Coordinates of C-alpha atoms and ligand atoms in Angstrom, one line a residue:
M1 CA 98.9 156.4 129.4
T2 CA 101.6 157.1 126.9
S3 CA 102.7 154.8 124.2
T4 CA 105.7 153.6 126.2
Q5 CA 103.9 152.4 129.3
A6 CA 103.6 148.6 129.7
T7 CA 100.2 147.1 129.1
D8 CA 99.3 143.7 130.6
P9 CA 98.9 141.5 127.5
N10 CA 96.2 139.4 129.2
D11 CA 94.1 142.3 130.5
I12 CA 91.5 142.8 127.8
D13 CA 90.2 146.1 129.4
A14 CA 93.7 147.5 129.4
L15 CA 94.3 146.5 125.8
R16 CA 91.0 148.1 124.7
Q17 CA 92.1 151.3 126.5
R18 CA 95.5 151.2 125.0
Y19 CA 94.1 150.7 121.5
S20 CA 91.7 153.5 121.9
L21 CA 94.5 155.9 123.1
E22 CA 96.8 154.9 120.3
R23 CA 94.0 155.6 117.8
E24 CA 93.3 159.0 119.4
R25 CA 97.0 159.8 119.2
R26 CA 96.9 159.3 115.4
V27 CA 93.5 160.5 114.1
R28 CA 93.8 163.8 112.2
T29 CA 90.9 166.0 111.5
D30 CA 92.0 166.5 107.9
G31 CA 91.6 162.7 107.2
A32 CA 92.5 161.8 103.6
R33 CA 93.0 165.6 102.8
Q34 CA 96.4 165.4 104.5
Y35 CA 97.8 163.8 101.3
R36 CA 98.8 165.3 98.0
R37 CA 98.2 163.7 94.7
T38 CA 101.1 163.2 92.4
E39 CA 100.0 165.6 89.7
A40 CA 100.8 169.2 88.6
E41 CA 103.9 170.4 90.5
F42 CA 104.3 166.9 92.0
G43 CA 103.6 165.1 88.7
Y44 CA 107.2 164.1 88.4
Y45 CA 106.7 161.7 91.3
A46 CA 104.3 159.7 89.0
A47 CA 106.4 159.8 85.8
D48 CA 107.2 156.4 84.2
P49 CA 110.9 155.6 84.9
Y50 CA 110.7 152.3 82.9
A51 CA 109.1 153.2 79.5
G52 CA 112.1 154.9 77.9
E53 CA 111.4 157.3 75.1
V54 CA 107.8 156.9 74.0
A55 CA 107.5 156.5 70.2
A56 CA 105.2 158.9 68.4
R57 CA 102.2 157.3 66.7
E58 CA 99.1 158.4 64.7
P59 CA 95.9 158.8 66.6
L60 CA 93.4 155.9 66.1
T61 CA 89.9 156.2 65.0
D62 CA 89.0 152.6 64.2
T63 CA 86.5 150.3 65.8
V64 CA 87.4 147.3 68.1
D65 CA 85.1 144.8 69.8
V66 CA 86.3 145.4 73.4
A67 CA 88.4 148.2 74.9
V68 CA 89.9 147.5 78.2
I69 CA 91.1 150.4 80.3
G70 CA 94.2 149.2 82.3
G71 CA 96.8 146.6 81.6
G72 CA 97.3 145.2 85.0
F73 CA 96.2 141.7 86.0
G74 CA 92.5 142.9 85.8
G75 CA 92.8 144.1 82.2
I76 CA 95.0 141.2 81.1
L77 CA 92.6 138.6 82.6
A78 CA 89.6 140.4 80.9
G79 CA 91.5 140.2 77.6
A80 CA 92.4 136.5 78.1
R81 CA 88.9 135.5 79.2
M82 CA 87.4 137.4 76.2
R83 CA 89.8 135.5 73.9
Q84 CA 88.5 132.2 75.4
Q85 CA 85.0 133.3 74.5
G86 CA 86.2 133.9 70.9
V87 CA 86.2 137.7 71.0
G88 CA 88.3 139.1 68.1
R89 CA 89.6 142.6 68.6
V90 CA 90.5 143.4 72.2
R91 CA 92.4 146.7 72.8
I92 CA 94.0 147.2 76.2
V93 CA 94.9 150.8 76.9
E94 CA 97.5 151.3 79.6
K95 CA 99.3 154.3 81.1
G96 CA 102.5 152.3 81.6
G97 CA 105.0 151.2 79.0
D98 CA 104.0 147.5 79.2
F99 CA 101.6 145.1 80.9
G100 CA 101.8 144.4 84.6
G101 CA 99.9 147.2 86.4
T102 CA 101.1 147.2 90.1
W103 CA 103.9 144.9 89.1
Y104 CA 105.0 147.2 86.3
W105 CA 105.1 150.2 88.5
N106 CA 106.3 148.7 91.8
R107 CA 109.9 147.5 91.4
Y108 CA 111.3 148.7 94.7
P109 CA 114.1 146.6 96.3
G110 CA 112.9 143.6 98.1
I111 CA 109.6 143.5 96.3
H112 CA 107.7 140.2 96.7
C113 CA 104.1 139.3 96.9
D114 CA 103.1 138.2 100.4
I115 CA 100.2 136.2 99.1
E116 CA 101.4 132.7 98.2
S117 CA 102.5 132.8 94.5
H118 CA 100.6 129.5 93.7
V119 CA 97.3 131.2 94.5
Y120 CA 98.2 134.8 93.6
L121 CA 99.5 134.2 90.1
P122 CA 96.4 133.7 87.9
M123 CA 96.0 131.3 85.0
L124 CA 98.7 128.9 86.2
D125 CA 96.6 125.9 84.9
E126 CA 96.2 127.6 81.5
T127 CA 99.8 128.7 81.1
G128 CA 101.4 125.6 82.7
Y129 CA 103.7 127.8 84.7
V130 CA 104.6 126.8 88.2
P131 CA 106.1 129.5 90.5
E132 CA 109.5 128.9 92.0
W133 CA 109.0 130.4 95.4
K134 CA 106.3 130.3 98.0
Y135 CA 106.2 134.1 97.8
A136 CA 107.3 135.3 94.4
P137 CA 109.6 138.3 93.7
G138 CA 108.0 141.1 91.8
E139 CA 109.8 140.5 88.6
E140 CA 108.6 136.9 88.4
I141 CA 105.0 138.2 88.8
R142 CA 105.5 140.9 86.2
R143 CA 106.9 138.3 83.7
H144 CA 103.8 136.1 84.4
A145 CA 101.6 139.1 83.5
V146 CA 103.5 139.4 80.2
R147 CA 103.2 135.6 79.7
I148 CA 99.4 135.7 79.9
A149 CA 99.3 138.7 77.5
E150 CA 101.5 136.9 75.0
K151 CA 99.6 133.6 75.2
Y152 CA 96.3 135.3 74.5
D153 CA 97.8 137.6 71.8
L154 CA 97.0 140.8 73.6
Y155 CA 100.1 142.8 72.4
P156 CA 99.1 143.6 68.8
D157 CA 96.2 145.8 69.6
A158 CA 97.5 147.2 72.9
L159 CA 98.2 150.9 73.4
F160 CA 100.9 151.6 76.0
S161 CA 101.9 155.0 77.5
T162 CA 98.4 156.1 76.8
A163 CA 95.7 157.3 79.2
V164 CA 92.0 157.2 78.5
T165 CA 90.6 160.7 79.0
S166 CA 86.8 160.1 78.4
L167 CA 84.2 157.5 77.4
T168 CA 81.2 158.7 75.5
W169 CA 78.2 156.6 74.4
D170 CA 77.5 157.1 70.7
Q171 CA 73.8 156.3 70.3
A172 CA 73.9 156.3 66.5
S173 CA 76.4 153.4 66.3
E174 CA 75.7 152.0 69.8
T175 CA 79.4 151.9 70.6
W176 CA 81.6 153.8 73.0
I177 CA 84.0 156.5 71.8
V178 CA 87.2 156.1 73.7
A179 CA 89.3 159.3 73.8
T180 CA 92.9 159.3 75.0
D181 CA 95.7 161.7 75.9
R182 CA 97.4 160.6 72.6
G183 CA 94.6 162.1 70.5
D184 CA 92.8 158.7 69.8
A185 CA 89.1 158.7 69.4
F186 CA 88.3 155.1 68.5
H187 CA 85.1 153.1 68.9
A188 CA 84.5 150.0 71.0
T189 CA 81.4 147.9 71.2
Y190 CA 82.1 147.0 74.8
V191 CA 84.3 148.8 77.4
V192 CA 85.8 147.1 80.5
T193 CA 87.3 149.4 83.2
A194 CA 90.1 147.7 85.0
T195 CA 92.0 150.7 86.4
G196 CA 93.0 149.2 89.8
T197 CA 92.3 150.3 93.3
L198 CA 95.8 151.3 94.6
S199 CA 97.3 152.8 91.4
E200 CA 97.8 156.5 92.1
P201 CA 100.9 157.2 94.3
K202 CA 100.3 159.7 97.0
L203 CA 102.5 162.0 99.0
P204 CA 102.1 163.3 102.5
G205 CA 101.2 167.0 102.6
I206 CA 104.2 167.9 104.7
P207 CA 105.0 171.7 104.7
G208 CA 108.1 172.4 102.7
I209 CA 108.1 169.1 100.8
E210 CA 108.8 170.9 97.5
T211 CA 111.9 172.7 99.0
F212 CA 114.0 169.5 99.5
Q213 CA 117.2 169.8 97.6
G214 CA 118.3 166.2 97.8
H215 CA 117.1 163.4 95.6
T216 CA 113.5 162.2 96.1
F217 CA 111.0 159.7 94.7
H218 CA 108.1 157.4 95.5
T219 CA 108.6 153.7 96.0
S220 CA 106.3 152.9 93.1
R221 CA 108.7 154.7 90.8
W222 CA 112.0 153.5 92.2
D223 CA 114.9 155.5 90.8
Y224 CA 117.6 152.9 90.1
S225 CA 119.4 155.4 88.0
Y226 CA 120.2 157.1 91.4
T227 CA 120.4 154.2 93.7
G228 CA 122.0 151.7 91.3
G229 CA 121.2 148.0 91.7
T230 CA 118.1 146.0 91.1
P231 CA 115.1 144.8 93.2
D232 CA 117.6 142.2 94.5
G233 CA 119.8 144.9 96.0
G234 CA 123.3 146.0 95.1
M235 CA 122.4 149.7 95.3
T236 CA 125.9 151.0 95.1
G237 CA 124.7 154.5 94.4
L238 CA 123.6 154.7 98.0
R239 CA 127.1 154.3 99.4
G240 CA 127.9 157.2 101.7
K241 CA 124.3 158.5 101.4
R242 CA 121.9 159.4 104.2
V243 CA 118.6 158.0 103.2
G244 CA 115.2 158.9 104.8
I245 CA 112.2 156.7 104.1
V246 CA 108.7 157.8 105.1
G247 CA 106.2 155.0 105.7
T248 CA 106.2 151.5 107.2
G249 CA 103.3 149.8 105.5
A250 CA 103.7 146.6 103.4
T251 CA 106.1 148.4 101.0
G252 CA 108.3 150.0 103.6
V253 CA 108.6 146.7 105.5
Q254 CA 110.0 145.1 102.3
A255 CA 112.2 147.9 101.2
I256 CA 113.8 149.0 104.5
P257 CA 116.0 145.9 105.0
M258 CA 117.4 146.3 101.5
L259 CA 118.2 150.0 102.0
A260 CA 119.9 149.1 105.3
E261 CA 122.3 146.9 103.4
D262 CA 123.5 149.6 101.0
A263 CA 123.0 153.1 102.5
E264 CA 125.4 154.8 104.8
H265 CA 122.6 155.5 107.1
V266 CA 118.8 154.9 107.0
Y267 CA 116.3 157.0 108.9
V268 CA 112.9 155.3 109.1
F269 CA 110.2 157.8 109.7
Q270 CA 107.4 155.8 111.2
R271 CA 104.0 157.1 112.2
T272 CA 102.2 153.8 112.9
P273 CA 104.0 150.5 113.1
S274 CA 102.9 147.6 111.0
S275 CA 102.2 144.2 112.4
V276 CA 105.0 142.0 111.0
D277 CA 104.5 138.3 111.0
V278 CA 106.7 135.4 110.0
R279 CA 107.3 135.1 106.3
A280 CA 109.2 131.9 105.9
N281 CA 109.8 132.2 102.2
R282 CA 111.3 129.2 100.5
R283 CA 111.8 127.6 97.1
T284 CA 109.0 125.3 96.0
T285 CA 108.8 122.5 93.5
A286 CA 105.9 121.3 91.3
A287 CA 105.7 118.3 93.5
D288 CA 105.2 120.5 96.6
V289 CA 102.0 121.9 95.3
G290 CA 100.8 118.9 93.3
A291 CA 101.2 120.7 90.0
D292 CA 101.0 117.4 88.1
R293 CA 97.2 117.3 88.6
E294 CA 94.9 119.0 86.2
G295 CA 93.2 122.0 87.8
W296 CA 95.7 122.1 90.8
A297 CA 96.0 125.9 90.8
R298 CA 92.2 126.5 90.7
E299 CA 91.7 124.0 93.5
R300 CA 94.4 125.6 95.7
R301 CA 93.1 129.1 95.0
E302 CA 89.5 128.1 95.9
N303 CA 90.8 126.5 99.1
F304 CA 92.6 129.7 100.1
L305 CA 89.6 131.9 99.3
A306 CA 87.3 129.6 101.3
I307 CA 89.5 129.7 104.4
V308 CA 90.2 133.4 104.4
S309 CA 86.4 134.0 103.8
G310 CA 85.6 132.0 106.9
E311 CA 84.1 129.0 105.1
Q312 CA 84.6 125.5 106.3
A313 CA 87.4 123.6 104.4
D314 CA 88.5 120.0 104.8
Q315 CA 92.2 121.0 104.5
D316 CA 94.4 124.1 104.4
L317 CA 96.6 123.7 101.3
V318 CA 98.4 127.0 101.6
A319 CA 99.0 126.9 105.4
D320 CA 100.6 130.3 106.0
G321 CA 100.1 133.4 108.1
W322 CA 97.0 134.4 106.2
T323 CA 95.1 131.1 106.7
A324 CA 96.4 130.8 110.3
S325 CA 94.8 134.1 111.1
A326 CA 91.6 133.6 109.0
A327 CA 89.4 133.6 112.1
L328 CA 90.6 137.2 112.8
L329 CA 90.6 138.3 109.2
E330 CA 87.0 137.3 109.0
K331 CA 86.0 140.4 111.1
L332 CA 87.3 142.5 108.3
L333 CA 85.5 140.6 105.7
P334 CA 82.0 141.1 104.5
S335 CA 80.9 137.5 105.5
F336 CA 81.2 138.4 109.2
R337 CA 77.8 138.7 110.9
R338 CA 78.4 140.4 114.2
D339 CA 74.7 140.6 115.1
E340 CA 74.3 136.9 114.5
Q341 CA 77.3 135.9 116.6
G342 CA 76.2 137.3 120.0
P343 CA 78.2 138.6 123.0
S344 CA 80.1 135.4 123.9
F345 CA 81.4 135.2 120.3
E346 CA 82.6 138.7 120.5
A347 CA 84.4 138.1 123.8
A348 CA 86.1 135.0 122.3
Y349 CA 87.1 137.1 119.3
E350 CA 88.8 139.7 121.5
L351 CA 90.7 137.0 123.4
A352 CA 91.9 135.4 120.1
D353 CA 92.8 138.8 118.7
A354 CA 94.8 139.7 121.9
A355 CA 96.6 136.4 121.7
K356 CA 97.6 137.1 118.1
M357 CA 98.7 140.6 118.6
N358 CA 100.6 139.7 121.8
E359 CA 102.4 137.1 119.8
L360 CA 103.4 139.8 117.2
R361 CA 104.4 142.3 119.9
A362 CA 106.5 139.5 121.5
R363 CA 108.2 139.0 118.1
V364 CA 109.4 142.6 118.2
E365 CA 110.8 142.2 121.7
Q366 CA 112.6 138.9 120.8
T367 CA 114.3 140.4 117.8
V368 CA 115.0 144.1 118.5
T369 CA 117.8 144.5 121.0
D370 CA 117.2 148.2 122.0
P371 CA 114.1 148.2 124.3
D372 CA 113.1 151.7 123.4
T373 CA 113.2 151.0 119.7
A374 CA 111.3 147.7 120.3
E375 CA 108.6 149.5 122.2
K376 CA 108.1 151.9 119.3
L377 CA 107.8 149.1 116.8
K378 CA 105.0 147.4 118.6
P379 CA 101.6 147.6 116.9
W380 CA 98.8 148.5 119.3
Y381 CA 95.6 147.8 117.4
R382 CA 93.5 144.9 116.4
Y383 CA 94.7 142.4 113.9
A384 CA 94.0 143.6 110.3
C385 CA 93.1 147.2 111.4
K386 CA 96.1 147.8 109.1
R387 CA 97.1 145.5 106.4
P388 CA 99.1 142.6 108.0
T389 CA 102.7 142.4 106.7
F390 CA 105.2 139.6 106.8
S391 CA 109.0 139.7 107.0
D392 CA 111.9 137.8 108.6
K393 CA 114.3 140.7 108.0
Y394 CA 112.5 143.9 109.0
Y395 CA 112.9 143.9 112.8
A396 CA 116.5 142.7 112.6
S397 CA 117.3 145.8 110.5
F398 CA 116.8 147.9 113.5
N399 CA 119.7 146.2 115.3
R400 CA 122.1 147.7 112.8
D401 CA 124.2 150.7 113.6
N402 CA 123.2 152.4 110.4
V403 CA 119.4 152.3 110.9
S404 CA 117.5 154.7 113.1
L405 CA 113.8 154.6 113.9
V406 CA 112.3 158.1 114.1
D407 CA 108.9 157.8 115.7
T408 CA 106.6 160.6 114.4
A409 CA 103.3 159.4 116.0
D410 CA 103.0 162.4 118.4
T411 CA 103.7 164.9 115.6
H412 CA 101.3 163.2 113.1
G413 CA 104.2 162.5 110.8
I414 CA 107.2 164.6 109.8
E415 CA 106.5 168.2 110.8
R416 CA 108.4 170.0 108.1
I417 CA 110.8 169.4 105.2
T418 CA 113.6 171.8 104.5
E419 CA 116.2 172.0 101.8
Q420 CA 118.4 169.7 103.8
G421 CA 116.1 167.2 105.3
A422 CA 113.2 166.5 107.7
V423 CA 112.2 168.0 111.0
V424 CA 110.5 166.1 113.8
G425 CA 110.1 167.8 117.2
D426 CA 113.4 169.4 118.1
D427 CA 115.4 167.3 115.7
T428 CA 116.5 167.9 112.1
Y429 CA 117.6 164.9 110.1
E430 CA 119.9 165.9 107.2
L431 CA 119.3 163.7 104.2
D432 CA 120.8 163.1 100.7
C433 CA 117.7 161.1 99.6
L434 CA 114.1 161.0 100.8
I435 CA 111.9 158.1 99.7
F436 CA 108.2 158.1 100.1
A437 CA 106.7 154.7 100.9
T438 CA 103.4 156.5 101.6
G439 CA 101.1 154.4 99.5
F440 CA 98.3 155.2 97.1
S441 CA 95.2 157.3 96.8
V442 CA 92.1 155.2 97.3
G443 CA 89.0 155.6 95.2
V444 CA 90.4 158.2 92.8
S445 CA 91.7 156.1 89.9
G446 CA 89.9 155.4 86.7
I447 CA 86.2 156.4 86.6
F448 CA 86.6 157.9 90.1
S449 CA 89.5 160.1 89.2
G450 CA 87.6 163.0 87.6
T451 CA 90.1 162.8 84.7
L452 CA 88.1 160.1 83.0
P453 CA 84.5 161.3 82.6
V454 CA 82.0 158.7 81.4
H455 CA 79.0 160.0 79.4
G456 CA 76.3 157.5 79.0
R457 CA 72.9 157.6 77.3
G458 CA 71.7 161.2 76.8
G459 CA 75.0 162.5 78.0
T460 CA 74.5 161.5 81.6
Q461 CA 77.8 161.6 83.4
L462 CA 78.3 158.5 85.6
L463 CA 79.8 160.2 88.7
H464 CA 77.1 162.9 88.6
A465 CA 74.4 160.3 88.6
W466 CA 76.2 158.4 91.4
A467 CA 76.7 161.5 93.4
Q468 CA 72.9 162.0 93.5
Q469 CA 71.8 158.5 94.4
G470 CA 75.0 156.6 95.4
P471 CA 76.6 154.0 93.2
R472 CA 74.1 152.2 91.0
T473 CA 75.1 148.8 89.6
L474 CA 74.1 145.2 89.2
H475 CA 76.8 143.1 90.9
G476 CA 79.2 146.0 90.5
F477 CA 79.6 145.3 86.8
T478 CA 77.0 147.1 84.8
G479 CA 74.6 150.1 85.2
N480 CA 71.4 151.4 83.6
G481 CA 72.1 154.2 81.2
F482 CA 75.6 152.9 80.5
P483 CA 75.1 150.0 78.1
N484 CA 78.0 147.6 77.3
L485 CA 80.2 149.2 80.0
I486 CA 81.6 146.7 82.5
H487 CA 83.5 147.6 85.6
M488 CA 86.1 145.5 87.4
G489 CA 87.0 146.4 91.0
S490 CA 85.7 145.9 94.5
L491 CA 82.8 148.4 94.5
H492 CA 79.5 146.6 94.8
N493 CA 81.5 143.5 94.0
A494 CA 83.7 141.2 96.1
S495 CA 87.0 141.8 97.8
S496 CA 89.6 139.5 99.3
V497 CA 93.3 139.6 100.3
N498 CA 94.0 137.5 97.1
F499 CA 92.8 140.2 94.8
T500 CA 93.9 138.5 91.6
H501 CA 91.4 135.7 92.3
I502 CA 88.7 138.3 92.5
L503 CA 89.8 139.9 89.3
D504 CA 89.9 136.6 87.5
E505 CA 86.3 135.8 88.5
Q506 CA 85.3 139.3 87.3
A507 CA 87.1 138.7 84.0
V508 CA 85.2 135.4 83.5
H509 CA 82.0 137.2 84.3
A510 CA 82.7 140.1 81.9
A511 CA 83.6 137.8 79.1
A512 CA 80.4 135.8 79.7
L513 CA 78.4 139.0 79.5
V514 CA 80.0 139.9 76.2
A515 CA 79.5 136.4 74.8
A516 CA 75.8 136.4 75.8
A517 CA 75.3 139.9 74.2
E518 CA 77.0 138.8 71.0
T519 CA 74.9 135.6 70.7
A520 CA 71.7 137.5 71.3
C521 CA 72.8 140.5 69.3
A522 CA 71.8 142.7 72.3
L523 CA 73.1 145.4 74.6
I524 CA 74.2 144.7 78.2
E525 CA 72.2 147.0 80.5
P526 CA 70.5 146.1 83.8
S527 CA 67.1 147.6 84.7
P528 CA 66.7 150.2 87.4
E529 CA 64.8 147.6 89.4
A530 CA 67.7 145.3 89.3
E531 CA 70.0 148.1 90.5
D532 CA 67.6 148.9 93.3
A533 CA 67.7 145.3 94.5
W534 CA 71.5 145.2 94.4
A535 CA 71.8 148.6 96.2
A536 CA 69.7 147.2 99.1
V537 CA 72.1 144.2 99.4
M538 CA 75.1 146.6 99.5
A539 CA 73.5 148.8 102.2
K540 CA 73.9 145.9 104.6
D541 CA 77.7 145.9 104.1
A542 CA 78.3 149.4 105.4
A543 CA 76.4 148.8 108.6
D544 CA 78.1 145.5 109.3
H545 CA 81.6 146.9 109.0
E546 CA 81.4 150.2 110.8
W547 CA 82.0 148.8 114.3
F548 CA 85.3 147.3 113.4
H549 CA 86.8 150.2 111.4
A550 CA 85.6 152.8 114.0
G551 CA 87.9 151.3 116.6
C552 CA 90.9 151.1 114.3
T553 CA 94.0 153.3 113.9
P554 CA 93.8 155.5 110.8
G555 CA 94.7 154.3 107.4
Y556 CA 93.3 153.7 103.9
Y557 CA 91.1 150.9 105.2
N558 CA 89.0 153.3 107.2
R559 CA 89.4 156.7 105.4
E560 CA 92.1 157.7 107.8
G561 CA 90.0 157.0 110.9
L562 CA 86.9 158.7 109.7
G563 CA 85.0 155.6 108.5
R564 CA 84.7 153.5 105.4
P565 CA 84.4 155.3 102.1
N566 CA 81.2 154.4 100.2
T567 CA 83.4 153.3 97.3
A568 CA 84.5 150.4 99.5
S569 CA 81.0 148.9 99.8
A570 CA 81.3 145.3 98.9
Y571 CA 79.1 142.2 98.8
P572 CA 78.1 141.4 102.4
H573 CA 78.4 137.6 102.4
G574 CA 82.0 137.3 101.2
A575 CA 83.8 136.6 98.0
F576 CA 83.3 132.8 98.1
T577 CA 79.5 133.1 98.2
F578 CA 79.6 136.0 95.7
H579 CA 81.4 133.8 93.1
Q580 CA 78.7 131.1 93.6
L581 CA 76.0 133.7 93.2
L582 CA 77.5 135.0 89.9
K583 CA 77.9 131.5 88.5
Q584 CA 74.3 130.7 89.2
W585 CA 73.1 134.0 87.8
R586 CA 75.1 133.4 84.6
E587 CA 73.5 129.9 84.2
E588 CA 70.0 131.0 85.0
S589 CA 69.5 134.8 84.6
I590 CA 72.0 136.4 82.4
G591 CA 69.2 137.2 79.9
E592 CA 67.9 139.8 82.4
V593 CA 70.5 142.3 81.4
L594 CA 70.2 141.8 77.6
Q595 CA 68.3 144.6 75.9
P596 CA 67.4 144.9 72.3
K597 CA 69.6 147.2 70.2
A598 CA 67.8 150.3 68.9
A599 CA 69.7 149.9 65.6
L600 CA 67.9 146.6 64.9
Ligands
NDP1 P1 100.3 152.1 102.9 O1 99.2 153.1 102.6 O2 99.9 150.8 103.4 O3 101.4 152.7 103.9 C1 101.7 154.1 103.9 C2 102.7 154.4 105.0 O4 103.1 155.7 104.9 C3 102.1 154.1 106.4 O5 103.0 153.6 107.2 C4 101.7 155.6 106.8 O6 101.6 155.8 108.2 C5 102.9 156.3 106.2 N1 102.7 157.7 106.2 C6 101.8 158.4 105.4 N2 101.9 159.7 105.6 C7 102.9 159.9 106.5 C8 103.5 161.0 107.1 N3 103.1 162.3 106.9 N4 104.5 160.8 108.0 C9 105.0 159.5 108.3 N5 104.4 158.4 107.7 C10 103.4 158.6 106.9 O7 101.2 152.0 101.6 P2 102.1 150.8 101.1 O8 102.7 151.2 99.8 O9 103.0 150.3 102.1 O10 101.1 149.6 100.8 C11 99.9 149.9 100.0 C12 99.2 148.6 99.8 O11 99.8 147.9 98.7 C13 99.2 147.5 100.9 O12 98.3 147.8 101.9 C14 98.9 146.3 100.1 O13 97.5 146.2 99.9 C15 99.7 146.5 98.8 N6 101.0 145.9 98.9 C16 101.0 144.6 98.8 C17 102.2 143.9 98.9 C18 102.1 142.4 98.8 O14 103.1 141.8 99.0 N7 101.0 141.8 98.3 C19 103.5 144.5 99.1 C20 103.3 146.0 99.2 C21 102.1 146.6 99.1 P3 100.2 155.6 108.9 O15 100.0 154.1 109.0 O16 100.4 156.2 110.2 O17 99.2 156.2 108.1

C-alpha cells in the first residue's frame, strides 16, 4: 500500500496496517544522528539576533546565595519562588540577552502558544495580569516573563549573554564555583539548573547544506533584518522571493501561513504531516475566566492538569482541543496503566483514536481543494504520536497559488542542497531563502550538553556517574555526591503539555529545599538509598511507555523511531499525583535530605 491509497476509516485492521507502513516509510537507521548541532561551522544558526552589541564587563568572583542557570520560565520562577522564601542574592545566568527562554529566542511570524494563556502564563494570581487572548502571541508571553522578573527584582544580579561552562563543588567553602564563558568564577551556596528541554536548535544533516548561496536561518533565530516585518507579519523583504521552509511541526504550522502572505512563492518541504486541529483563538476578558476571584489562575491551571492527566474533574474550565482529547493524550502520559486496563479497554481506545484521527483527516479534505495535496497533508498515525498542533489558517494556505507542498517522505527529507536550492527526487527547487523549522536537539542542553561539566564531591563528574548507573536522583531534583545542586526539567520528575505548570511546581519545591537547608544550616543531599528507591519507581515508566512509542512515526518523542531516550524517564503516575507526592514529602519528610555541613 502506498501513501496515496484510500484506507477505510472505520476498518481498524486497515488503519493499523496503514500506520505501520507509514512508520516504516519514515524510520531511518541513523535516528537522531541524522541531525547537526548548531555549533562550529553551523554556529551562526544559533547566534543571538536580538541582543545587539554585548557590553564588555569585568569577570565576577563574588559569592551569591543561589545561582540559577537559565533565564526562561524555569529560571525566573525559581528566582521568584526563592524571593518568596526570603532568599537574598539570586543570580540568574542566561545565554540570551534578556529573560524569556523559549519566548526570547522564538519570535517567528505567527508565534502563539497553543496552550491556553490563562493556564500557560505562570504567576497570574501573583502579578494580577490577565491575558488578552485565549492563546497568547509570543510577545505577550515574553513580556510576562519580564514582568515576573521585574516584580521579584531578578534583574540587578542577572548575567545575560553569558553561558555557564562548568560547576565545581568547593569542599572547603561548601559552595559551588560557577565558571562562565565570560571569565566569571563566582561562588554560589546553591545552584539550580533550569536549562530547558528544547533549547538547542538543530539542523537536518542534508548533504550540501553548507553550500547554499541564498539566505538561511533557523526559525528560533528569525532574521527580521532580511524578511522585514514582525511576528504579526508585514515581511516586505520577502516580496519577489522564493522561500523554502523545511519542517511542518508546531513551529512550521504557525509560520507557514504568515510566509504565504508575504513571499512570492513558498515551498513547504514536508516529511511527516502534523495533525492540525481547530484553534478558535479569540479575545478574552477577565470576566470570561472569573479573574475577579482570588486564586482563579491556580484553580484553572490545576483543573487543566487534572483533565489532561486523566484525573476525574467536576468541570472543564479550559474546554479546548487538549482537554477534549484528554482520553487519547492519556496514553502518552505516565499515568496510563495499559496492563491494568485489559484488552477491551485497548480496543475502545483504538476506536476512539481512529475517530479522532479520522476527524482530523476529514478536516484536511474539507479545506484543501487539490485532492493530491490534501492526501499528502493527512496524518497517518495515532493521536499524539507527534505533538498535536492547532491552526485555522494552515490548511487554507495550500489553496493559494503561491504555496507548493513538496512531500519528501519517500526520500527521508530533502536529498541534497545545492548553491541554488533543494533537490527532491528529480526536481530541483531554486530558492532565495531557506528556513529551517526543524526543531531542537533533545537531551543535550545544560548538564546533558557536555559543554557544562558538573564536578561534585571528590571531583566526580555527574554525567560519568550517570553513564555507569543511569540517572540517580531523588524526585529528579537532587543527587548524592552533588550537594545543594537542584535540577529542574522532566528527567525523573513530571511532564505535561502545560510545561510552565510543571516548572512552577518545581520552583516551589526548589525554594522549599533551600529554605529548609537555610533554617537547619544544612546541606541538601539525598542518601544513596533514597536514590535507589526513586530509580525503582522510574524504571516502571520506561516499560509502560514503550508499546505506544514503538508504533509511532519517528520524531523527538521516540528518539526518531528507535525508542524513548532514558533522559525522558518521568514519574509513572502523572504530574497531578506527583505534585501531591511532593507536597506531602515537603510537609513530612524534607528533613531526610538535610545533611550536616562539614564546616560546622
Ligand atoms: P519539531 O521537532 O516538532 O518539528 C521539526 C520538523 O522538521 C518536523 O516536521 C520534521 O519532520 C522536520 N524535519 C526534520 N528534518 C527534516 C528533513 N531532513 N527534511 C524534511 N523535514 C525535516 O520542531 P518544532 O520547532 O516544530 O516544534 C518543537 C516543539 O516546540 C514542539 O513539539 C512543541 O513542544 C514546541 N512548540 C510549542 C508551541 C506552542 O504553541 N506551545 C509552538 C511551537 C513549538 P519529521 O516529523 O518527519 O521528523
